[in-house]
C-alpha positions as a Python dict, from the first residue, in 0.01 Angstrom:
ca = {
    (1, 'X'): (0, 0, 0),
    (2, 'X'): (137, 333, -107),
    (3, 'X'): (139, 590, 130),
    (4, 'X'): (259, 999, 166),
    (5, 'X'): (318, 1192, 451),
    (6, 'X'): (182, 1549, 405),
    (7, 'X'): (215, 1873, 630),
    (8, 'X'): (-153, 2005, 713),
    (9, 'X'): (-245, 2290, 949),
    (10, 'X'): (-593, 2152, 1032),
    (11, 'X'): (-702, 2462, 1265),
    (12, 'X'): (-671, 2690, 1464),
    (13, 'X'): (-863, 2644, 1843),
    (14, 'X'): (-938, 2948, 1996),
    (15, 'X'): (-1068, 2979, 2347),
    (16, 'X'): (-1272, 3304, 2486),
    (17, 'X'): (-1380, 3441, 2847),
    (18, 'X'): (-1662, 3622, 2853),
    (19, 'X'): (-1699, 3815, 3169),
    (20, 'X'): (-1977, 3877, 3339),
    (21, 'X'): (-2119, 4253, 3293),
    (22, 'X'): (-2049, 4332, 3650),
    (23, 'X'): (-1718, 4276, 3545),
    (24, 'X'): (-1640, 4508, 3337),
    (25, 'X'): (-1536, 4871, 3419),
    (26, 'X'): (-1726, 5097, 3150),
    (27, 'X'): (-1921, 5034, 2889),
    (28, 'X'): (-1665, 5085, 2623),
    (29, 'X'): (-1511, 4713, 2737),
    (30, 'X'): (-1869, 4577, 2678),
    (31, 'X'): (-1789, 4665, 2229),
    (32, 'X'): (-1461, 4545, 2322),
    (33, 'X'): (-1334, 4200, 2190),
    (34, 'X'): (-1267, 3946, 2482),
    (35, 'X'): (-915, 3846, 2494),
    (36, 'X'): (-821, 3449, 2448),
    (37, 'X'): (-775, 3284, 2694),
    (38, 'X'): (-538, 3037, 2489),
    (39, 'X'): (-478, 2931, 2099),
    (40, 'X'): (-373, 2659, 1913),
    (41, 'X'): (-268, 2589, 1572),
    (42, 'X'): (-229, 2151, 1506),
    (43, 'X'): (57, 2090, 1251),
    (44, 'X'): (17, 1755, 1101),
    (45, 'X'): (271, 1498, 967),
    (46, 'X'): (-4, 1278, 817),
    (47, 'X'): (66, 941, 688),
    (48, 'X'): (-294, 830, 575),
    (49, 'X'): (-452, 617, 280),
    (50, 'X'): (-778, 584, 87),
    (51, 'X'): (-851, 264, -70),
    (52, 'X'): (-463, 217, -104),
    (53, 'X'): (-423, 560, -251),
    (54, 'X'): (-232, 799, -32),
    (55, 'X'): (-427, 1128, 113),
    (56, 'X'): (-360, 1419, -85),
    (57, 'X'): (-597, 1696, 29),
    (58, 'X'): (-669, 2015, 180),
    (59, 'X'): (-792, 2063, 533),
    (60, 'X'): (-1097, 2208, 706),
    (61, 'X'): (-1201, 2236, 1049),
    (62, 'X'): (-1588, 2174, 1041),
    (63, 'X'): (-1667, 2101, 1384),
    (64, 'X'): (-1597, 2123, 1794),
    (65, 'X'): (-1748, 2050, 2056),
    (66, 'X'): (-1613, 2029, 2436),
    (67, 'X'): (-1639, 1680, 2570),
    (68, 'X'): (-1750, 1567, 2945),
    (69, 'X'): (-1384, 1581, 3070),
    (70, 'X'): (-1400, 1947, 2997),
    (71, 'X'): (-1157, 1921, 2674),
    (72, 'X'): (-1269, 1946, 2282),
    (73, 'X'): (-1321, 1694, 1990),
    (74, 'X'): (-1241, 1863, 1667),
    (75, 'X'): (-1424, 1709, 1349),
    (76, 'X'): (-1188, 1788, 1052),
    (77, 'X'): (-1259, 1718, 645),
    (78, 'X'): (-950, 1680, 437),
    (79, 'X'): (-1085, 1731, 54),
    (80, 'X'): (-921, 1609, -244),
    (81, 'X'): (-1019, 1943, -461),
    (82, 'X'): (-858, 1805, -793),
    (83, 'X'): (-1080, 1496, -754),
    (84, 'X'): (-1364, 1452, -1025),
    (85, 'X'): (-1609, 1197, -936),
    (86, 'X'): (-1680, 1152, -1327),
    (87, 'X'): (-1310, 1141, -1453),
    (88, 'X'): (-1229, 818, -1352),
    (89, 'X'): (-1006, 920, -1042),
    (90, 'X'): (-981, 753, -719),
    (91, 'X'): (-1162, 964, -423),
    (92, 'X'): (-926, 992, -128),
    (93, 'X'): (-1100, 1217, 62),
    (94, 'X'): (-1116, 1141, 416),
    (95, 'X'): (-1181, 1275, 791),
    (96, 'X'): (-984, 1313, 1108),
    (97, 'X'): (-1090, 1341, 1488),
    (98, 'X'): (-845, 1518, 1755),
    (99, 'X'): (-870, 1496, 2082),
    (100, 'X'): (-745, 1788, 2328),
    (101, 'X'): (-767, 1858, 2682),
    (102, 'X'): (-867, 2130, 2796),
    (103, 'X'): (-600, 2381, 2752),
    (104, 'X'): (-599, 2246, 2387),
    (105, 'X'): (-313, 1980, 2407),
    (106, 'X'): (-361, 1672, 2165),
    (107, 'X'): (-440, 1386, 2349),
    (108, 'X'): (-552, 1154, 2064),
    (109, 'X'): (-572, 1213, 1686),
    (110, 'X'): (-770, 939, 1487),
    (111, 'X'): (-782, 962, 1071),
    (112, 'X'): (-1037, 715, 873),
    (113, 'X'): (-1153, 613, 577),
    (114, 'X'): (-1514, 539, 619),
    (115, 'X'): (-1686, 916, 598),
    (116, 'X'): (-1501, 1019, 294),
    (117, 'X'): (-1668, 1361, 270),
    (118, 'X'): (-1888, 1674, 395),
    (119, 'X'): (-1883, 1592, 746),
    (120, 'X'): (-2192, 1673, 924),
    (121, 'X'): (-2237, 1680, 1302),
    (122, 'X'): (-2056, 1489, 1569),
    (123, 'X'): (-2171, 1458, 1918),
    (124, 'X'): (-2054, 1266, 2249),
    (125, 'X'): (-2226, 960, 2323),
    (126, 'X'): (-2398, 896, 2676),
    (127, 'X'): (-2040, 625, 2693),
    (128, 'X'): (-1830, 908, 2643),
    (129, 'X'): (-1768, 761, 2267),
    (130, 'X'): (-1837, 971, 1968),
    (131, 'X'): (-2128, 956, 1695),
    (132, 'X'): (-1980, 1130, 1377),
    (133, 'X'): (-2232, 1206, 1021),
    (134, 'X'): (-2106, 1247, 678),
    (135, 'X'): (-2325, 1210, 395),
    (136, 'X'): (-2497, 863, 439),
    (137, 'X'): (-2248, 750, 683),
    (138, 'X'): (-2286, 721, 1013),
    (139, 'X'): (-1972, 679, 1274),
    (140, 'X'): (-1946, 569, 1613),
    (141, 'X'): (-1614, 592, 1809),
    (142, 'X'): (-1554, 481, 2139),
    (143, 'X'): (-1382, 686, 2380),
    (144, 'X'): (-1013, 653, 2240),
    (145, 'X'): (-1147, 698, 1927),
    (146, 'X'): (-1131, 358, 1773),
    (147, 'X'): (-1392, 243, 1496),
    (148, 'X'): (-1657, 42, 1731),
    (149, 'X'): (-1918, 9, 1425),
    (150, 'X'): (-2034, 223, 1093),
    (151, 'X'): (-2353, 222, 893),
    (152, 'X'): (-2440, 361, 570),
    (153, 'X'): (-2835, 499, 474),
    (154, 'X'): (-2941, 582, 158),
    (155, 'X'): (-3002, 952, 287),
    (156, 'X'): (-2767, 1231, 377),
    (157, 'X'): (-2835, 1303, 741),
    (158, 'X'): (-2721, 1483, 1076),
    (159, 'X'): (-2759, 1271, 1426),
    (160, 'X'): (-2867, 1322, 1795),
    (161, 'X'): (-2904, 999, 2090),
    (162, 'X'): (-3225, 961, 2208),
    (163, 'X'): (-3275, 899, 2550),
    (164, 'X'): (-3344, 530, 2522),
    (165, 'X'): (-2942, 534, 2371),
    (166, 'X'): (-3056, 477, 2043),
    (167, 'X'): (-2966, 754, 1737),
    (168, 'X'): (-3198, 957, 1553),
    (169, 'X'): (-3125, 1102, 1231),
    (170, 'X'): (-3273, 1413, 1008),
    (171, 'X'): (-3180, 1456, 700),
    (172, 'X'): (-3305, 1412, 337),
    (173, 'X'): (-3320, 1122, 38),
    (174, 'X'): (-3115, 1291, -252),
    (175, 'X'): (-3314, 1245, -581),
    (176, 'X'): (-3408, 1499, -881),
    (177, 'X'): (-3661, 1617, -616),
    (178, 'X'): (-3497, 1490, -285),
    (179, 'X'): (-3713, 1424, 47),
    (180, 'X'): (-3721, 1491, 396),
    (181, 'X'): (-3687, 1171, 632),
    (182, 'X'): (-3667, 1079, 1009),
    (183, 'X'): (-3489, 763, 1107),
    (184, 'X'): (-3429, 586, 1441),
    (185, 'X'): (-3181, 311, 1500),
    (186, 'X'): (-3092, 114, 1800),
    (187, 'X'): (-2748, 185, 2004),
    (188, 'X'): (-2560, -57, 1784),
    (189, 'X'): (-2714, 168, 1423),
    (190, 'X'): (-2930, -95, 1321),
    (191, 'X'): (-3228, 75, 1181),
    (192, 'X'): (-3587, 16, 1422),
    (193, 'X'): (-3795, 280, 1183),
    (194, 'X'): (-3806, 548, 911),
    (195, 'X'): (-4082, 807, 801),
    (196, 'X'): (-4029, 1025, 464),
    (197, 'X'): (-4211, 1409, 415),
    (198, 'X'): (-4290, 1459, 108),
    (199, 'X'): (-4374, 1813, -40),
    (200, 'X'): (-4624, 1966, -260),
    (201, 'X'): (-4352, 2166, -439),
    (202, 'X'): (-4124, 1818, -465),
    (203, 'X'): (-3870, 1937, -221),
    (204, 'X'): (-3762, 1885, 103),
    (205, 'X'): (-3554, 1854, 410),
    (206, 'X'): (-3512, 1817, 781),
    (207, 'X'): (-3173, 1977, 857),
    (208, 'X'): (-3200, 1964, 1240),
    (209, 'X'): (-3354, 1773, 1537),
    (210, 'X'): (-3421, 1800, 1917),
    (211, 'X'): (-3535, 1558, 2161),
    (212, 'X'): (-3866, 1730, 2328),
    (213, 'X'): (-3936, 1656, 2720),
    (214, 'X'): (-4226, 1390, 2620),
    (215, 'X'): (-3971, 1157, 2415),
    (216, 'X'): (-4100, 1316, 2064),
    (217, 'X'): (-3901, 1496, 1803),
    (218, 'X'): (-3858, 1839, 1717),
    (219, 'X'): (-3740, 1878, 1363),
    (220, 'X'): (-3661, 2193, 1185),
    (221, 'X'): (-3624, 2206, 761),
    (222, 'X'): (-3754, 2294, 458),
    (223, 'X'): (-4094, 2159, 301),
    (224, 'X'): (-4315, 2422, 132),
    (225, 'X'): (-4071, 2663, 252),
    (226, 'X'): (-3934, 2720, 587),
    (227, 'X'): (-4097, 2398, 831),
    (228, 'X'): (-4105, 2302, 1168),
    (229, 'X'): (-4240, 1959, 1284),
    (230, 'X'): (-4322, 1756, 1572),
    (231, 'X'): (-4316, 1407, 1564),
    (232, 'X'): (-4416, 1132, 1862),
    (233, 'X'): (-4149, 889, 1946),
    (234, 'X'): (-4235, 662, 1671),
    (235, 'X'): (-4179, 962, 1427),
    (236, 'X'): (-4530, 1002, 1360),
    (237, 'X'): (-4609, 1358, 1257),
    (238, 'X'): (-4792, 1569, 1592),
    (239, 'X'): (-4774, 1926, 1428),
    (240, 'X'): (-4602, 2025, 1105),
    (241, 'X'): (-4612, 2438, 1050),
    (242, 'X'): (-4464, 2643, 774),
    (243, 'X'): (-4348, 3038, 804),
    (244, 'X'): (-4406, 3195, 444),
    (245, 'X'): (-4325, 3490, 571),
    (246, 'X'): (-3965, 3378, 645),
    (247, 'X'): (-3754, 3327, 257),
    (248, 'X'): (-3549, 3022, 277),
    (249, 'X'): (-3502, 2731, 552),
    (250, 'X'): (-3445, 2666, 899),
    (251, 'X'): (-3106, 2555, 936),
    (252, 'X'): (-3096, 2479, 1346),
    (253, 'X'): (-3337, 2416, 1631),
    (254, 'X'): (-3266, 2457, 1992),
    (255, 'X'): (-3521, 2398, 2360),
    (256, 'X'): (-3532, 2640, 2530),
    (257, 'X'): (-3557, 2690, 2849),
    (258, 'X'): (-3972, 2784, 2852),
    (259, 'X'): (-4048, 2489, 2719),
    (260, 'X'): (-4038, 2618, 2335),
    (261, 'X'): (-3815, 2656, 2049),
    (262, 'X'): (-3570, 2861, 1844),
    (263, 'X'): (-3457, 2840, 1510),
    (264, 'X'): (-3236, 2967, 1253),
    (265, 'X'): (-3247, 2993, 947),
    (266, 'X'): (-3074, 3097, 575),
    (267, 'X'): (-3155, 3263, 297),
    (268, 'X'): (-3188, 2964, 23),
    (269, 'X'): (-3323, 2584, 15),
    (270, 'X'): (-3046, 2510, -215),
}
């Protein structure tokens, strides 16, 4: 197997206090940028291969999140731009986790071959493992960071655990006119159910999903224009309400602390 070693600068971290208003002196500090409290920038000798083809890509930082030990998992894409999925070529694009404390120091860095490209959410699991979601791929690391099992749907997806320690995924069934699906699987990926939204316009998507209180689903997308849903635990639809006044789709969902929700949004379903 043929393999490279390439230098990559796959981020830089960046840590900020924000200090609490009684903090701070005059209200000139308040338009004032926090300072860091620390930075790092993670050189990499890499020395990975695709299919027995040796990585030859750009990097990009996509994703952090802080873990329960108080330190970060970064989700990184490294993207073959010159490859041309019609030419013939060999895709060896792949993805890397890192690992850091909490002052930022690497304390694992794990490279695979399995979610090849656009990674899409990563999350801790209630083990302390990590679910990562790329495309139709779906991840799941233990706490080191060691492959513990991978499944691929015919959907493109993002990923939350339920709390029964099973997964649920939102995300959408590409096609000419592609279409917004739900799916649940057990703790081990294997599927338990799936429900598909159709639209009257012949597009859709769920971009984004919360757990609500009663065990349901909150989902946030696009069908019809910008949707919100509600689904029981089975992912049978409860409420499903569109915003025409808002131009786009809702890109995030969040609980909040009433009880409700908040989402965001962008500008185009495309």
């Amino acid at each position: 197997m043929k393999r490279t070693t390439s230098a990559l600068a796959l981020m830089v971290a960046l840590l900020i206090a924000f200090l609490p208003v009684s903090s701070i002196p005059s209200l000139k500090a308040v338009f004032e940028a926090p300072p860091p409290q620390w930075s790092r920038t993670y050189m990499r000798m890499l020395n990975y291969s695709v299919k027995g083809f040796p990585v030859s890509a750009e990097d990009e930082g996509r994703f952090v999140i802080q873990t329960t030990d108080g330190g970060y998992a970064i989700f990184a894409a490294l993207i073959d731009h010159h490859y041309e999925p019609h030419s013939g070529g060999v895709d060896n694009r792949t993805s890397m986790v890192i690992k850091t404390d909490s002052s930022g120091e690497v304390q694992w860095e794990k490279g695979n071959s399995i979610i090849t490209s656009n990674p899409s959410s990563i999350f801790q699991t209630k083990d302390a493992g990590f679910l990562l979601s790329g495309d139709n791929q779906l991840l799941k690391l233990d706490a080191e960071g060691n492959v513990q099992w991978s499944k691929n749907f015919d959907c493109y997806f993002v990923g939350i655990q339920a709390s029964d320690g099973g997964y649920v995924l939102a995300g959408f069934i590409p096609d000419y006119d592609s279409v917004a699906m739900l799916l649940k699987t057990d703790e081990n990926g294997n599927l338990l159910w799936n429900k598909t939204f159709s639209a009257s316009s012949g597009w859709s998507r769920a971009s984004a999903i919360v757990e609500t209180d009663d065990g349901g689903y909150a989902v946030a997308g696009y069908r019809d224009g910008a949707w919100f849903a509600v689904t029981d635990s089975d992912g049978n639809l409860k409420l499903s309400q569109n915003f025409p006044e808002i131009e786009g789709y809702f890109t995030s969902i969040a609980k909040t602390e009433e009880g409700g929700f908040i989402l965001v949004g962008g500008t185009s379903p495309g």
